[in-house]
Structure formats: C-alpha cells, structure tokens
Coordinates of C-alpha atoms in Angstrom, one line a residue:
M1 CA -27.5 -22.3 12.1
A2 CA -26.2 -18.8 11.1
L3 CA -26.5 -17.7 8.1
L4 CA -22.6 -16.2 8.3
A5 CA -19.4 -17.4 8.9
D6 CA -17.6 -17.3 11.7
V7 CA -15.1 -15.9 10.0
L8 CA -16.7 -12.6 9.3
S9 CA -16.4 -11.8 13.2
R10 CA -12.3 -12.3 13.0
V11 CA -12.1 -10.0 10.3
K12 CA -12.4 -6.0 10.8
P13 CA -14.0 -3.5 8.6
S14 CA -10.5 -1.6 7.3
A15 CA -10.9 2.0 8.0
T16 CA -9.5 4.5 5.9
I17 CA -13.2 3.0 3.7
V18 CA -14.2 3.4 7.0
M19 CA -13.1 6.8 7.3
T20 CA -13.6 8.7 4.5
Q21 CA -16.8 7.7 4.7
K22 CA -17.3 9.6 7.5
A23 CA -16.2 12.4 5.6
R24 CA -17.7 12.0 3.4
D25 CA -21.9 11.8 5.2
L26 CA -20.4 15.1 6.7
K27 CA -19.5 16.8 3.9
A28 CA -23.4 15.2 2.8
S29 CA -24.5 16.4 5.7
G30 CA -23.0 20.5 4.9
V31 CA -19.7 20.3 6.6
D32 CA -16.6 22.0 5.6
V33 CA -14.7 18.6 5.4
I34 CA -10.9 18.0 4.3
S35 CA -10.5 14.4 3.9
L36 CA -7.0 13.2 3.5
S37 CA -7.7 10.0 4.7
V38 CA -8.1 8.3 1.2
G39 CA -5.0 6.5 -0.1
E40 CA -5.2 8.5 -4.0
P41 CA -3.6 10.6 -6.6
D42 CA -5.4 13.2 -7.1
F43 CA -3.9 13.5 -11.0
D44 CA -5.7 12.4 -14.2
T45 CA -5.0 9.7 -15.5
P46 CA -2.6 10.8 -18.3
E47 CA -3.4 11.2 -22.3
H48 CA -1.6 8.0 -24.4
I49 CA -2.9 5.4 -21.5
K50 CA -6.7 6.3 -21.4
Q51 CA -6.6 6.6 -25.3
A52 CA -4.7 3.4 -25.2
A53 CA -8.1 2.5 -23.6
I54 CA -10.6 3.9 -26.3
D55 CA -8.5 2.4 -29.0
A56 CA -8.6 -1.3 -27.3
I57 CA -12.7 -0.4 -27.1
H58 CA -12.8 0.6 -31.5
R59 CA -10.7 -2.8 -32.1
N60 CA -13.2 -5.0 -30.3
E61 CA -11.4 -5.9 -27.6
T62 CA -14.5 -7.1 -25.7
R63 CA -14.6 -10.6 -25.2
Y64 CA -13.1 -12.9 -22.0
P65 CA -9.3 -12.7 -21.4
P66 CA -7.0 -15.3 -20.5
V67 CA -7.8 -15.5 -16.6
S68 CA -3.8 -14.5 -15.7
G69 CA -3.7 -11.5 -18.3
I70 CA -3.5 -11.1 -22.1
V71 CA -1.0 -12.2 -23.4
P72 CA 0.7 -8.4 -24.8
L73 CA 0.5 -7.0 -20.6
R74 CA 2.4 -10.6 -19.7
E75 CA 4.8 -8.9 -21.8
A76 CA 5.3 -6.4 -20.9
I77 CA 5.5 -7.1 -17.4
V78 CA 8.2 -9.0 -17.7
R79 CA 9.9 -5.2 -20.2
K80 CA 8.7 -3.8 -17.0
F81 CA 10.7 -5.7 -14.1
K82 CA 13.6 -6.1 -15.9
R83 CA 14.1 -2.3 -16.9
E84 CA 13.5 -1.1 -14.5
N85 CA 14.4 -3.9 -11.1
G86 CA 16.7 -6.2 -12.9
L87 CA 14.5 -9.4 -12.2
D88 CA 14.5 -12.6 -15.0
Y89 CA 11.3 -13.6 -14.7
K90 CA 8.9 -16.0 -17.9
V91 CA 5.2 -14.9 -19.4
S92 CA 4.9 -18.4 -17.3
Q93 CA 5.5 -17.0 -13.6
T94 CA 3.6 -13.1 -14.6
I95 CA 0.1 -12.7 -13.3
V96 CA -2.7 -10.3 -13.3
G97 CA -5.2 -9.3 -11.2
T98 CA -8.4 -6.6 -10.4
G99 CA -6.1 -4.6 -8.6
G100 CA -3.3 -5.0 -6.5
K101 CA -5.5 -6.2 -3.5
Q102 CA -6.9 -9.5 -5.4
V103 CA -3.8 -10.7 -6.1
L104 CA -1.8 -10.1 -2.7
Y105 CA -5.2 -11.8 -1.3
N106 CA -5.1 -14.8 -4.4
A107 CA -0.9 -15.3 -3.0
F108 CA -2.7 -16.0 0.6
L109 CA -5.6 -18.5 -0.8
A110 CA -3.8 -20.2 -2.3
T111 CA -1.0 -21.0 0.2
L112 CA -2.5 -21.0 3.3
N113 CA -2.9 -23.1 5.6
P114 CA -3.9 -23.4 9.4
G115 CA -1.3 -22.1 11.3
D116 CA 0.5 -21.4 8.6
E117 CA 2.1 -18.0 10.3
V118 CA 2.6 -15.0 8.2
V119 CA 4.9 -12.1 9.3
I120 CA 3.4 -9.1 9.1
P121 CA 5.8 -6.0 10.1
R122 CA 4.1 -2.8 11.9
P123 CA 2.4 -0.2 11.0
Y124 CA 0.8 -2.1 8.4
W125 CA -1.4 -1.5 5.5
V126 CA -5.4 -2.6 7.2
S127 CA -5.9 -4.8 4.7
Y128 CA -3.1 -7.5 6.2
P129 CA -3.6 -9.0 8.5
E130 CA -8.0 -9.3 7.4
M131 CA -7.0 -11.2 4.3
V132 CA -4.1 -13.6 6.5
G133 CA -7.6 -13.7 8.5
L134 CA -9.1 -14.6 6.0
C135 CA -7.0 -17.0 4.2
G136 CA -7.1 -19.5 7.2
G137 CA -3.7 -18.4 8.7
T138 CA -2.0 -16.2 11.5
P139 CA -0.7 -12.9 10.9
V140 CA 2.2 -12.3 13.6
F141 CA 3.4 -9.6 13.8
A142 CA 6.4 -7.6 13.6
D143 CA 8.2 -4.2 15.6
T144 CA 8.8 -1.4 14.3
D145 CA 9.4 2.2 15.7
M146 CA 10.1 5.7 14.6
A147 CA 13.4 5.7 15.5
H148 CA 14.2 3.6 13.3
G149 CA 11.7 5.7 10.9
F150 CA 9.5 2.6 11.1
K151 CA 12.1 0.5 9.4
L152 CA 12.0 -3.2 9.7
Q153 CA 15.0 -4.3 11.8
P154 CA 16.6 -7.3 10.8
E155 CA 17.0 -8.3 14.8
E156 CA 12.4 -7.8 15.4
L157 CA 12.7 -10.2 11.9
D158 CA 15.2 -13.2 13.3
R159 CA 12.7 -12.9 16.3
V160 CA 9.5 -13.7 14.7
L161 CA 10.1 -16.0 12.4
T162 CA 9.2 -20.0 13.5
P163 CA 9.1 -22.6 11.9
K164 CA 6.0 -21.8 10.6
T165 CA 6.1 -18.4 9.2
K166 CA 5.5 -19.1 5.5
W167 CA 5.1 -15.4 4.4
I168 CA 6.7 -13.1 5.7
V169 CA 5.3 -9.4 4.1
L170 CA 7.8 -6.4 2.8
N171 CA 5.9 -3.3 1.5
S172 CA 8.0 -0.7 1.0
P173 CA 7.3 2.4 0.5
S174 CA 5.1 2.4 2.9
N175 CA 1.1 2.5 4.1
P176 CA 0.9 3.5 6.2
S177 CA 4.0 5.5 6.8
G178 CA 5.8 6.2 3.9
A179 CA 9.9 4.4 5.4
A180 CA 11.1 2.6 2.7
Y181 CA 14.4 0.1 2.6
S182 CA 17.4 1.6 1.0
G183 CA 19.2 -1.5 -1.4
A184 CA 21.6 -1.3 2.9
E185 CA 18.5 -2.0 5.2
M186 CA 16.7 -4.1 2.3
K187 CA 20.3 -6.6 2.6
A188 CA 19.8 -6.1 6.0
L189 CA 16.6 -8.5 6.2
T190 CA 17.6 -10.1 3.4
D191 CA 21.0 -11.9 5.0
V192 CA 18.6 -12.9 7.4
L193 CA 15.5 -14.5 4.9
L194 CA 18.7 -16.5 3.5
R195 CA 18.8 -18.4 6.6
Y196 CA 15.1 -19.4 7.1
P197 CA 14.6 -21.1 3.6
D198 CA 10.9 -22.4 3.6
V199 CA 10.0 -18.7 3.9
H200 CA 8.0 -16.7 1.3
I201 CA 8.7 -13.4 0.7
L202 CA 5.0 -11.2 -0.4
T203 CA 6.6 -7.9 -1.9
D204 CA 3.9 -5.2 -2.2
D205 CA 5.7 -2.5 -4.2
I206 CA 2.5 -0.6 -5.4
Y207 CA 4.4 2.9 -5.0
E208 CA 7.7 2.4 -6.3
H209 CA 7.5 5.1 -7.9
L210 CA 6.6 7.2 -5.3
T211 CA 9.9 7.6 -4.1
Y212 CA 11.9 11.1 -3.6
G213 CA 14.9 12.9 -3.2
D214 CA 17.5 10.8 -4.2
F215 CA 16.4 8.1 -2.4
E216 CA 16.9 5.0 -5.1
F217 CA 14.2 2.3 -4.7
V218 CA 15.1 -1.8 -4.5
T219 CA 12.5 -4.6 -4.7
P220 CA 14.0 -7.6 -1.9
A221 CA 14.8 -10.3 -5.3
Q222 CA 17.0 -7.3 -7.0
V223 CA 19.1 -6.9 -3.5
E224 CA 18.8 -10.7 -3.1
P225 CA 19.2 -12.9 -6.2
Q226 CA 19.2 -16.1 -4.9
L227 CA 15.7 -15.2 -3.0
L228 CA 14.4 -15.3 -6.2
E229 CA 12.6 -17.8 -6.5
R230 CA 10.5 -17.9 -3.6
T231 CA 9.5 -14.4 -4.1
L232 CA 6.2 -13.6 -5.3
T233 CA 7.1 -8.9 -6.7
M234 CA 3.4 -7.4 -6.9
N235 CA 2.7 -4.0 -8.5
G236 CA 0.5 -2.2 -10.3
V237 CA -0.6 0.7 -12.2
S238 CA -3.3 2.8 -10.0
K239 CA -0.6 4.5 -8.1
G240 CA 1.7 5.3 -10.2
Y241 CA 0.4 5.9 -13.2
A242 CA -3.5 7.8 -11.6
M243 CA -5.0 4.4 -12.0
T244 CA -6.7 3.2 -8.7
G245 CA -10.5 3.8 -10.1
W246 CA -8.4 0.8 -14.0
R247 CA -8.2 -2.3 -10.8
I248 CA -5.3 -3.7 -12.3
G249 CA -2.5 -5.1 -9.8
Y250 CA -0.1 -7.8 -11.5
A251 CA 2.6 -9.9 -10.0
A252 CA 5.3 -11.7 -10.7
G253 CA 7.0 -15.0 -8.8
P254 CA 7.9 -18.2 -8.5
E255 CA 4.7 -20.2 -11.5
K256 CA 3.7 -23.0 -8.7
L257 CA 2.7 -20.7 -7.3
I258 CA 1.7 -18.4 -10.2
K259 CA 0.0 -21.4 -11.5
A260 CA -2.0 -21.8 -8.2
M261 CA -3.3 -18.5 -7.7
D262 CA -4.4 -18.4 -11.8
F263 CA -6.8 -21.5 -10.8
V264 CA -7.6 -19.8 -7.8
Q265 CA -8.2 -16.5 -10.1
G266 CA -10.2 -19.2 -12.5
Q267 CA -12.9 -19.6 -10.0
Q268 CA -13.2 -16.2 -8.6
T269 CA -13.5 -13.8 -10.9
S270 CA -11.5 -15.4 -14.0
G271 CA -8.9 -12.3 -15.6
A272 CA -9.6 -8.2 -15.5
S273 CA -12.1 -6.3 -17.6
T274 CA -9.7 -6.0 -21.4
I275 CA -9.7 -2.7 -21.7
A276 CA -8.3 -2.1 -18.9
Q277 CA -5.2 -4.8 -19.3
W278 CA -5.4 -2.2 -23.1
A279 CA -4.1 0.6 -21.1
A280 CA -2.1 -1.4 -18.4
V281 CA 0.2 -1.5 -21.9
A282 CA -0.1 1.5 -22.6
A283 CA 0.9 2.9 -18.4
L284 CA 4.3 0.3 -18.0
D285 CA 5.7 0.4 -22.1
G286 CA 5.1 4.2 -24.0
P287 CA 5.6 7.4 -22.4
Q288 CA 7.1 7.5 -18.7
D289 CA 7.2 11.0 -18.4
H290 CA 4.3 11.8 -15.7
L291 CA 6.5 9.7 -13.2
A292 CA 9.1 13.6 -12.8
K293 CA 5.9 15.0 -12.3
F294 CA 4.3 12.8 -9.8
R295 CA 7.3 13.2 -7.8
A296 CA 7.7 17.2 -7.9
A297 CA 4.1 17.2 -7.1
F298 CA 3.9 14.6 -3.1
Q299 CA 7.5 15.8 -2.4
G300 CA 6.5 19.9 -2.1
R301 CA 3.6 18.7 -0.8
R302 CA 4.9 16.1 2.1
D303 CA 7.7 19.2 2.9
L304 CA 5.0 21.1 3.7
V305 CA 2.7 19.3 5.7
V306 CA 5.8 17.4 7.8
S307 CA 7.0 21.4 7.9
M308 CA 3.6 22.8 9.6
L309 CA 3.4 19.4 10.7
N310 CA 5.8 19.5 12.7
Q311 CA 5.7 23.5 14.2
T312 CA 1.9 21.9 15.6
N313 CA 1.8 21.5 19.8
G314 CA 1.9 17.4 20.5
L315 CA 2.8 16.2 16.9
T316 CA 6.4 15.3 15.9
C317 CA 6.0 14.4 12.1
P318 CA 9.8 12.0 10.3
T319 CA 10.0 12.8 7.2
P320 CA 8.8 9.6 4.7
E321 CA 11.0 8.7 1.9
G322 CA 8.9 7.1 -0.4
A323 CA 4.4 6.5 -1.6
F324 CA 2.2 9.9 -0.7
Y325 CA 1.4 9.5 3.4
V326 CA 2.8 11.0 7.1
Y327 CA 2.2 9.2 10.4
P328 CA 3.1 11.5 12.8
S329 CA 2.6 10.1 16.5
C330 CA 0.0 12.1 18.5
A331 CA 1.6 11.1 22.0
A332 CA 2.0 14.2 24.0
L333 CA -1.6 14.9 23.3
I334 CA -2.6 11.7 25.2
G335 CA -5.0 12.9 28.4
K336 CA -5.0 16.1 27.0
K337 CA -9.3 17.5 27.1
T338 CA -10.9 19.6 24.1
E339 CA -12.6 22.6 24.6
G340 CA -16.2 20.4 25.3
G341 CA -14.0 18.6 28.0
K342 CA -13.7 14.5 26.1
T343 CA -10.6 13.8 26.9
I344 CA -8.1 12.0 25.0
E345 CA -7.5 9.4 25.6
T346 CA -6.7 7.3 22.8
D347 CA -5.1 8.4 18.1
E348 CA -8.4 7.1 17.7
D349 CA -10.1 9.6 19.6
F350 CA -8.1 12.3 18.4
V351 CA -8.8 11.7 15.0
M352 CA -12.4 11.6 15.7
E353 CA -12.1 14.8 17.5
L354 CA -10.5 16.3 15.5
L355 CA -12.4 15.6 12.6
Q356 CA -16.0 16.5 15.2
A357 CA -13.5 20.6 15.8
E358 CA -12.6 20.5 12.5
G359 CA -13.3 19.4 10.2
V360 CA -10.3 17.0 9.1
A361 CA -10.7 13.5 8.7
A362 CA -7.1 11.1 8.5
V363 CA -7.2 7.7 9.8
H364 CA -5.9 6.8 14.0
G365 CA -2.8 4.9 13.3
S366 CA -3.8 1.7 16.0
A367 CA -5.5 0.8 13.0
F368 CA -2.0 0.5 11.5
G369 CA -0.8 -1.7 14.1
L370 CA 1.1 1.4 15.9
G371 CA -0.4 4.1 17.4
P372 CA -0.8 6.7 18.6
N373 CA 0.4 8.1 15.7
L374 CA -2.5 9.7 12.4
R375 CA -2.4 8.4 8.8
I376 CA -2.3 11.9 6.5
S377 CA -2.6 11.8 3.1
Y378 CA -0.7 14.4 1.0
A379 CA -2.3 13.4 -2.4
T380 CA -3.9 16.5 -2.9
S381 CA -3.5 20.1 -3.8
N382 CA -0.9 22.9 -1.1
A383 CA -3.8 25.1 -0.7
V384 CA -6.3 22.6 1.1
L385 CA -3.1 20.9 2.4
E386 CA -2.1 24.8 4.5
E387 CA -6.6 25.2 5.6
A388 CA -5.8 21.0 7.1
C389 CA -2.7 22.2 9.0
R390 CA -3.8 25.2 9.2
R391 CA -7.4 23.8 11.6
I392 CA -4.2 21.0 12.8
Q393 CA -2.6 23.2 14.7
R394 CA -5.7 24.9 15.8
F395 CA -7.2 21.8 17.1
C396 CA -4.0 21.2 18.5
G397 CA -3.4 24.3 20.2
S398 CA -7.1 24.1 21.5
L399 CA -5.8 21.1 24.1
R400 CA -5.4 21.1 27.2

C-alpha cells in the first residue's frame, strides 16, 4: 500500500514559491540576485496596526478564538463591506481564516463533489486550479488575451458554463496580470451569470485597495445585487495593509455556505491567531491614510517598469489597472538563442536563462495558464526595479 495519496500526483507545486526559492538559493551561494517573483508588499505594517497587536497581548487576548473569528473582527468586516462596497451582511454571514488562501480552500472543500466544474479565467493565480483538484473538483479554463487586457469577455464566459459548473472564480485586480474590471466590464459578466442560476461566484478581491489613476474598484455583488445570495466575496489584510505574515483572510457570503466553511475549519485549523485578528480590527476600522501612499508608490513603480520593458527588445508590456504585477509577452523572443547557444523554446526557458545570465528572478506565464509571458512583481524600490529592468534589457538584447 502506497504511503502518499493519489491526489498529490495531480497537483503541481506553486511556481511562484519554486522560483522564489531558486532565487534564495542562488543568493545564498553568492550570486547577485534581484527577485521579482514574490507577491508581497515591501512596506511595513502601519504602526497603529502593530500597536493593536501589542495591546491585545497586554490584555491577554491569547486564548482559543471562535472558529469563524472573534466577534469584533467579524463586526469590522460587516462595516467594511457596507462602507467600501455597499454590501449588507450580517455577522453570521462572515468568516475569518488563516489567510485568504484558507478561505478559498475551505469554500471549495465544503462545496465540491467529483465532477463539479470550477471555471477559472486564465491567466490565473497558480493556486486556484490546484485547490480545486485537491478538493475533488474539475478546473475548466476560460481564455483571455492581451488585446482585451487579459479580461474575461462575456461571450467566453457564456461558452464555458455548463450544467456541471458550480463556481466561477473572478480575481480583480488580478494576480498575475494586474488587470481589473471596470463597472461596465463587470456588469457584462454578471449579466451572463444571471442566466445561470445554479452557478456560484467566488470573487477574490485581495488587491482591492491597489488600483491606480481614476480606476474605481467594483465587486460582482455590488454591481449586480441579485447575485448576492450566491456570491462568496473574499478579501484580506495582506496586500493593502502590508500584513502578509499576519495570515488573516476573510469572506462574506450565504449563511449556509459560511456554516459549512466553519465546520470544515473547525476540523482543520480552528480559528486564526487572536493577536493577528485584533490587529486586523485596527486595520479595517482604523486610519486608512497609508493606502494613498501605497498606491502612489506602486503606481510610480508600475509606470517605470512598463516604460522600461516596452523599450526592451522583444517584450510587449500592457499597463495594468491594479495589483503590483506586470505580465509582458516574450513571444517575439521564442526561438532565439542565448550567447551560450541555448534556444529559448518556452517562456519557462526565458525566465530560467534570465535568472542564470543576469540574476533576475521572474515567473513564467505558462505557470499561470497563459504564455509566452512572464510575471514581474514591482513590489520593491525604484532603484532595484531600474537595475532589474536594465538587466532584462541586456539579456533580451543579447538573444540572437
């Protein structure tokens, strides 16, 4: 009898984690590496949030929490959804998890049966299809393209929905492309979903606060209130509040689903850290001044990277509306040779040769379901980004 479960053979490791570790290993060996592979803000957690955690420790808020989250945080989540998204939820319709990833995984685990399909637009965050597979469902991919800004079109959504579809996953702004749906673009999708009453919507809004210029964020149930009772709206504090290591994600949705997710979580991890939850209360209810500073810094970095990459031989880089990633195409460089004679046959070849030749770590687009592209994170300083882009330009210029 084999020790390991068969399901593991159907799951791939996270390409972002693999590439980040390769960069760490090279750096540890003495190579000058610039890692643009990790999706993590480089800013510090705001002081009032850190102080709230310290205060919670001093109040001895260190006992087991309720599985679904402490009531003050769930109340803050209700206020956040009303204040920022115009969505009305009861506390009983909310849940807190150890990061957004656990919230998503628990939703799939609580709802998917063998044969159930989950529609995932590509490019997608690497974990979506793997979580669906681990939970017994079948990922079905909907295509996007650069011409439409990597945004799902209503005709394509209509094409992929079937009687087996249980969920559609929407992620705006997107990891990996940074694409975000305007109100009109989102309404075009929700109009299609109104015609499929058995399809549920899982919206990953983790990058909500990181949009640029005049772009206005919207979420599906906000655009189409008739979908509220079959939408799970997931968010968290990791990106907009620079709290990746605090591991707090949350969601609101139909009470029946929330209870099922609570049941799963009760046998899995129980509640998230009480100290981190009190910090999240301060994040949601406290001053939001830092968001404008984060956005201004990220927008400047985005504009720098887009400009330099579009001046690079063989790369084409759209300007994303949000998050902190760009998703340039390297299609014009496929088939070229490196100075060492290696042929670039895929986008994975491209990022591996870039790492070896210039010490710049990016993630190949095929890992996100759509290539030949690469994902570059600009969550680092302008000086580092300028140097990284110069190295990319040098590498691309050396290909023949």
